[in-house]
PDB file of C-alpha atoms in Angstrom:
ATOM      1  CA  UNK A   1     -10.533 -24.245  52.816  1.00  0.00           C
ATOM      2  CA  UNK A   2      -6.765 -24.829  52.590  1.00  0.00           C
ATOM      3  CA  UNK A   3      -6.603 -26.519  56.016  1.00  0.00           C
ATOM      4  CA  UNK A   4      -9.399 -28.900  54.962  1.00  0.00           C
ATOM      5  CA  UNK A   5      -7.429 -29.854  51.815  1.00  0.00           C
ATOM      6  CA  UNK A   6      -4.245 -30.380  53.832  1.00  0.00           C
ATOM      7  CA  UNK A   7      -6.106 -32.616  56.309  1.00  0.00           C
ATOM      8  CA  UNK A   8      -7.631 -34.633  53.441  1.00  0.00           C
ATOM      9  CA  UNK A   9      -4.205 -35.104  51.824  1.00  0.00           C
ATOM     10  CA  UNK A  10      -2.733 -36.157  55.182  1.00  0.00           C
ATOM     11  CA  UNK A  11      -5.574 -38.653  55.723  1.00  0.00           C
ATOM     12  CA  UNK A  12      -5.187 -40.153  52.236  1.00  0.00           C
ATOM     13  CA  UNK A  13      -1.395 -40.391  52.602  1.00  0.00           C
ATOM     14  CA  UNK A  14      -1.674 -41.987  56.055  1.00  0.00           C
ATOM     15  CA  UNK A  15      -4.238 -44.533  54.895  1.00  0.00           C
ATOM     16  CA  UNK A  16      -2.158 -45.403  51.844  1.00  0.00           C
ATOM     17  CA  UNK A  17       0.962 -45.853  53.972  1.00  0.00           C
ATOM     18  CA  UNK A  18      -0.842 -48.062  56.475  1.00  0.00           C
ATOM     19  CA  UNK A  19      -2.283 -50.247  53.752  1.00  0.00           C
ATOM     20  CA  UNK A  20       1.118 -50.608  52.078  1.00  0.00           C
ATOM     21  CA  UNK A  21       2.920 -51.396  55.341  1.00  0.00           C
ATOM     22  CA  UNK A  22       0.316 -54.040  56.255  1.00  0.00           C
ATOM     23  CA  UNK A  23       0.936 -55.686  52.892  1.00  0.00           C
ATOM     24  CA  UNK A  24       4.482 -56.552  54.039  1.00  0.00           C
ATOM     25  CA  UNK A  25       3.897 -57.307  57.736  1.00  0.00           C
ATOM     26  CA  UNK A  26       4.946 -60.573  59.386  1.00  0.00           C
ATOM     27  CA  UNK A  27       3.205 -61.548  62.621  1.00  0.00           C
ATOM     28  CA  UNK A  28       2.070 -64.688  64.418  1.00  0.00           C
ATOM     29  CA  UNK A  29       0.497 -66.859  61.696  1.00  0.00           C
ATOM     30  CA  UNK A  30       0.312 -63.929  59.257  1.00  0.00           C
ATOM     31  CA  UNK A  31       2.308 -62.796  56.216  1.00  0.00           C
ATOM     32  CA  UNK A  32       0.877 -59.704  54.569  1.00  0.00           C
ATOM     33  CA  UNK A  33      -2.750 -60.454  53.771  1.00  0.00           C
ATOM     34  CA  UNK A  34      -2.351 -64.245  54.116  1.00  0.00           C
ATOM     35  CA  UNK A  35      -2.767 -66.457  57.186  1.00  0.00           C
ATOM     36  CA  UNK A  36      -1.936 -69.975  58.234  1.00  0.00           C
ATOM     37  CA  UNK A  37      -4.912 -72.223  57.305  1.00  0.00           C
ATOM     38  CA  UNK A  38      -5.996 -69.934  54.426  1.00  0.00           C
ATOM     39  CA  UNK A  39      -6.732 -71.780  51.202  1.00  0.00           C
ATOM     40  CA  UNK A  40      -4.729 -71.528  47.999  1.00  0.00           C
ATOM     41  CA  UNK A  41      -7.593 -69.489  46.536  1.00  0.00           C
ATOM     42  CA  UNK A  42      -6.646 -66.604  48.849  1.00  0.00           C
ATOM     43  CA  UNK A  43      -3.162 -66.507  47.294  1.00  0.00           C
ATOM     44  CA  UNK A  44      -4.733 -66.342  43.825  1.00  0.00           C
ATOM     45  CA  UNK A  45      -6.867 -63.339  44.796  1.00  0.00           C
ATOM     46  CA  UNK A  46      -3.819 -61.369  45.999  1.00  0.00           C
ATOM     47  CA  UNK A  47      -1.137 -62.359  43.462  1.00  0.00           C
ATOM     48  CA  UNK A  48      -1.274 -62.764  39.686  1.00  0.00           C
ATOM     49  CA  UNK A  49      -1.556 -66.507  39.030  1.00  0.00           C
ATOM     50  CA  UNK A  50       0.168 -66.243  35.644  1.00  0.00           C
ATOM     51  CA  UNK A  51       3.058 -63.907  36.541  1.00  0.00           C
ATOM     52  CA  UNK A  52       3.723 -64.108  40.296  1.00  0.00           C
ATOM     53  CA  UNK A  53       2.888 -67.663  41.398  1.00  0.00           C
ATOM     54  CA  UNK A  54       4.597 -70.957  40.666  1.00  0.00           C
ATOM     55  CA  UNK A  55       3.661 -74.383  42.053  1.00  0.00           C
ATOM     56  CA  UNK A  56       6.804 -76.261  43.149  1.00  0.00           C
ATOM     57  CA  UNK A  57       7.808 -79.452  44.950  1.00  0.00           C
ATOM     58  CA  UNK A  58      10.201 -78.685  47.830  1.00  0.00           C
ATOM     59  CA  UNK A  59      10.871 -82.430  48.203  1.00  0.00           C
ATOM     60  CA  UNK A  60      11.244 -82.259  51.997  1.00  0.00           C
ATOM     61  CA  UNK A  61      12.485 -85.433  53.693  1.00  0.00           C
ATOM     62  CA  UNK A  62      12.385 -87.337  50.385  1.00  0.00           C
ATOM     63  CA  UNK A  63       8.678 -86.884  49.818  1.00  0.00           C
ATOM     64  CA  UNK A  64       6.375 -84.759  47.719  1.00  0.00           C
ATOM     65  CA  UNK A  65       6.029 -81.390  49.449  1.00  0.00           C
ATOM     66  CA  UNK A  66       3.876 -78.987  47.447  1.00  0.00           C
ATOM     67  CA  UNK A  67       4.503 -75.282  47.813  1.00  0.00           C
ATOM     68  CA  UNK A  68       3.757 -72.064  46.018  1.00  0.00           C
ATOM     69  CA  UNK A  69       6.639 -69.755  45.207  1.00  0.00           C
ATOM     70  CA  UNK A  70       5.526 -66.119  45.153  1.00  0.00           C
ATOM     71  CA  UNK A  71       7.631 -63.544  43.335  1.00  0.00           C
ATOM     72  CA  UNK A  72       7.121 -60.028  42.085  1.00  0.00           C
ATOM     73  CA  UNK A  73       9.130 -58.246  39.382  1.00  0.00           C
ATOM     74  CA  UNK A  74      11.668 -61.088  39.397  1.00  0.00           C
ATOM     75  CA  UNK A  75      12.238 -61.009  43.181  1.00  0.00           C
ATOM     76  CA  UNK A  76      11.427 -64.133  45.206  1.00  0.00           C
ATOM     77  CA  UNK A  77       9.187 -62.914  48.034  1.00  0.00           C
ATOM     78  CA  UNK A  78       8.257 -66.113  49.875  1.00  0.00           C
ATOM     79  CA  UNK A  79       7.243 -69.768  49.709  1.00  0.00           C
ATOM     80  CA  UNK A  80       3.865 -70.965  50.885  1.00  0.00           C
ATOM     81  CA  UNK A  81       4.054 -74.554  52.129  1.00  0.00           C
ATOM     82  CA  UNK A  82       0.830 -76.468  51.579  1.00  0.00           C
ATOM     83  CA  UNK A  83      -1.126 -79.273  53.151  1.00  0.00           C
ATOM     84  CA  UNK A  84      -3.572 -80.154  50.380  1.00  0.00           C
ATOM     85  CA  UNK A  85      -5.174 -76.784  49.577  1.00  0.00           C
ATOM     86  CA  UNK A  86      -4.356 -75.098  52.940  1.00  0.00           C
ATOM     87  CA  UNK A  87      -1.372 -73.001  53.975  1.00  0.00           C
ATOM     88  CA  UNK A  88       0.571 -74.596  56.840  1.00  0.00           C
ATOM     89  CA  UNK A  89       3.688 -72.363  56.837  1.00  0.00           C
ATOM     90  CA  UNK A  90       5.527 -69.567  55.039  1.00  0.00           C
ATOM     91  CA  UNK A  91       9.215 -69.045  54.337  1.00  0.00           C
ATOM     92  CA  UNK A  92       9.989 -65.398  53.616  1.00  0.00           C
ATOM     93  CA  UNK A  93      13.079 -64.399  51.619  1.00  0.00           C
ATOM     94  CA  UNK A  94      12.417 -60.761  50.726  1.00  0.00           C
ATOM     95  CA  UNK A  95      13.598 -57.965  53.049  1.00  0.00           C
ATOM     96  CA  UNK A  96      10.408 -56.070  52.135  1.00  0.00           C
ATOM     97  CA  UNK A  97       8.568 -58.196  54.687  1.00  0.00           C
ATOM     98  CA  UNK A  98       9.165 -57.294  58.319  1.00  0.00           C
ATOM     99  CA  UNK A  99       7.948 -58.279  61.753  1.00  0.00           C
ATOM    100  CA  UNK A 100       6.051 -55.778  63.868  1.00  0.00           C
ATOM    101  CA  UNK A 101       9.392 -54.984  65.549  1.00  0.00           C
ATOM    102  CA  UNK A 102      11.233 -54.364  62.276  1.00  0.00           C
ATOM    103  CA  UNK A 103      13.123 -57.639  61.768  1.00  0.00           C
ATOM    104  CA  UNK A 104      13.659 -58.631  58.110  1.00  0.00           C
ATOM    105  CA  UNK A 105      15.943 -60.927  56.136  1.00  0.00           C
ATOM    106  CA  UNK A 106      18.299 -57.927  55.990  1.00  0.00           C
ATOM    107  CA  UNK A 107      18.596 -57.945  59.807  1.00  0.00           C
ATOM    108  CA  UNK A 108      21.266 -59.709  61.835  1.00  0.00           C
ATOM    109  CA  UNK A 109      21.207 -61.904  64.938  1.00  0.00           C
ATOM    110  CA  UNK A 110      22.067 -59.003  67.247  1.00  0.00           C
ATOM    111  CA  UNK A 111      19.039 -57.026  66.032  1.00  0.00           C
ATOM    112  CA  UNK A 112      16.862 -60.127  66.421  1.00  0.00           C
ATOM    113  CA  UNK A 113      18.028 -60.625  70.050  1.00  0.00           C
ATOM    114  CA  UNK A 114      17.226 -56.982  70.860  1.00  0.00           C
ATOM    115  CA  UNK A 115      13.755 -57.221  69.339  1.00  0.00           C
ATOM    116  CA  UNK A 116      12.631 -60.638  70.670  1.00  0.00           C
ATOM    117  CA  UNK A 117      13.424 -63.219  73.316  1.00  0.00           C
ATOM    118  CA  UNK A 118      15.064 -66.151  71.520  1.00  0.00           C
ATOM    119  CA  UNK A 119      13.478 -69.324  72.928  1.00  0.00           C
ATOM    120  CA  UNK A 120      15.998 -71.735  71.436  1.00  0.00           C
ATOM    121  CA  UNK A 121      18.613 -72.319  68.762  1.00  0.00           C
ATOM    122  CA  UNK A 122      17.878 -75.440  66.747  1.00  0.00           C
ATOM    123  CA  UNK A 123      20.133 -77.364  64.380  1.00  0.00           C
ATOM    124  CA  UNK A 124      18.095 -79.173  61.725  1.00  0.00           C
ATOM    125  CA  UNK A 125      20.150 -81.135  59.223  1.00  0.00           C
ATOM    126  CA  UNK A 126      23.084 -78.727  59.527  1.00  0.00           C
ATOM    127  CA  UNK A 127      21.044 -75.507  59.335  1.00  0.00           C
ATOM    128  CA  UNK A 128      20.625 -73.190  62.336  1.00  0.00           C
ATOM    129  CA  UNK A 129      17.328 -71.644  63.355  1.00  0.00           C
ATOM    130  CA  UNK A 130      16.569 -69.127  66.093  1.00  0.00           C
ATOM    131  CA  UNK A 131      13.063 -69.813  67.409  1.00  0.00           C
ATOM    132  CA  UNK A 132      10.811 -67.138  68.937  1.00  0.00           C
ATOM    133  CA  UNK A 133       7.989 -68.853  70.876  1.00  0.00           C
ATOM    134  CA  UNK A 134       5.866 -65.715  71.238  1.00  0.00           C
ATOM    135  CA  UNK A 135       5.496 -65.520  67.442  1.00  0.00           C
ATOM    136  CA  UNK A 136       5.770 -69.186  66.401  1.00  0.00           C
ATOM    137  CA  UNK A 137       8.459 -67.984  64.006  1.00  0.00           C
ATOM    138  CA  UNK A 138      11.901 -69.398  63.226  1.00  0.00           C
ATOM    139  CA  UNK A 139      14.699 -67.287  61.789  1.00  0.00           C
ATOM    140  CA  UNK A 140      17.078 -69.221  59.539  1.00  0.00           C
ATOM    141  CA  UNK A 141      20.647 -68.085  60.244  1.00  0.00           C
ATOM    142  CA  UNK A 142      23.812 -67.952  58.110  1.00  0.00           C
ATOM    143  CA  UNK A 143      25.089 -71.325  59.344  1.00  0.00           C
ATOM    144  CA  UNK A 144      28.296 -71.266  57.294  1.00  0.00           C
ATOM    145  CA  UNK A 145      29.296 -67.951  58.870  1.00  0.00           C
ATOM    146  CA  UNK A 146      28.755 -69.425  62.350  1.00  0.00           C
ATOM    147  CA  UNK A 147      30.919 -72.431  61.435  1.00  0.00           C
ATOM    148  CA  UNK A 148      33.635 -70.134  59.987  1.00  0.00           C
ATOM    149  CA  UNK A 149      33.763 -68.449  63.412  1.00  0.00           C
ATOM    150  CA  UNK A 150      34.810 -71.843  64.823  1.00  0.00           C
ATOM    151  CA  UNK A 151      31.568 -72.526  66.684  1.00  0.00           C
ATOM    152  CA  UNK A 152      30.335 -76.115  67.012  1.00  0.00           C
ATOM    153  CA  UNK A 153      26.770 -75.989  65.677  1.00  0.00           C
ATOM    154  CA  UNK A 154      25.893 -79.285  67.373  1.00  0.00           C
ATOM    155  CA  UNK A 155      26.322 -77.809  70.867  1.00  0.00           C
ATOM    156  CA  UNK A 156      25.266 -74.216  70.181  1.00  0.00           C
ATOM    157  CA  UNK A 157      23.462 -71.811  72.517  1.00  0.00           C
ATOM    158  CA  UNK A 158      22.037 -68.325  71.972  1.00  0.00           C
ATOM    159  CA  UNK A 159      25.084 -66.656  73.556  1.00  0.00           C
ATOM    160  CA  UNK A 160      27.476 -68.470  71.192  1.00  0.00           C
ATOM    161  CA  UNK A 161      26.200 -66.787  68.037  1.00  0.00           C
ATOM    162  CA  UNK A 162      27.951 -63.544  66.997  1.00  0.00           C
ATOM    163  CA  UNK A 163      25.637 -60.531  66.621  1.00  0.00           C
ATOM    164  CA  UNK A 164      26.664 -59.935  62.987  1.00  0.00           C
ATOM    165  CA  UNK A 165      25.352 -63.307  61.745  1.00  0.00           C
ATOM    166  CA  UNK A 166      22.685 -62.650  59.107  1.00  0.00           C
ATOM    167  CA  UNK A 167      19.138 -63.931  58.780  1.00  0.00           C
ATOM    168  CA  UNK A 168      18.581 -65.919  55.570  1.00  0.00           C
ATOM    169  CA  UNK A 169      14.837 -66.464  55.808  1.00  0.00           C
ATOM    170  CA  UNK A 170      11.916 -66.122  58.211  1.00  0.00           C
ATOM    171  CA  UNK A 171       9.656 -69.129  58.738  1.00  0.00           C
ATOM    172  CA  UNK A 172       6.129 -68.504  59.985  1.00  0.00           C
ATOM    173  CA  UNK A 173       4.637 -71.674  61.433  1.00  0.00           C
TER     174      UNK A 173
END
């Protein structure tokens, strides 16, 4: 009887852990329970519309750029960038969310290089991004720290970036 109870407790604990960890997983086109091309309605079924969701204009390239800011208990989790009522990308800020290989916004460039092959380093309007083709994910880097190290961000390559440079956000495309 006791072994049956122990097995049941183990099963319940394991299932609960798996469900919780999936809630914060980042993968190709996926953030938690949301996917690229999902509708806004899916966000409303997962997060409290009154307390955790805020419609904002990111004003990208001088035009209206609607997005939904998702936060929980005062912490900004991520932005959902919209095309009409569909999700076209995510920008994750919270270190709770991690890739399947454990990379979060609390990770650094050295950890990112060990976990994934960096396809390219891109400089967009003075901000540096490490792109991972296999995931269609960009990792926004601490550009000011790279510049403080005396590195020219206009001619930068993967090998130029110090391992201790932090990740500011993770962009799922």
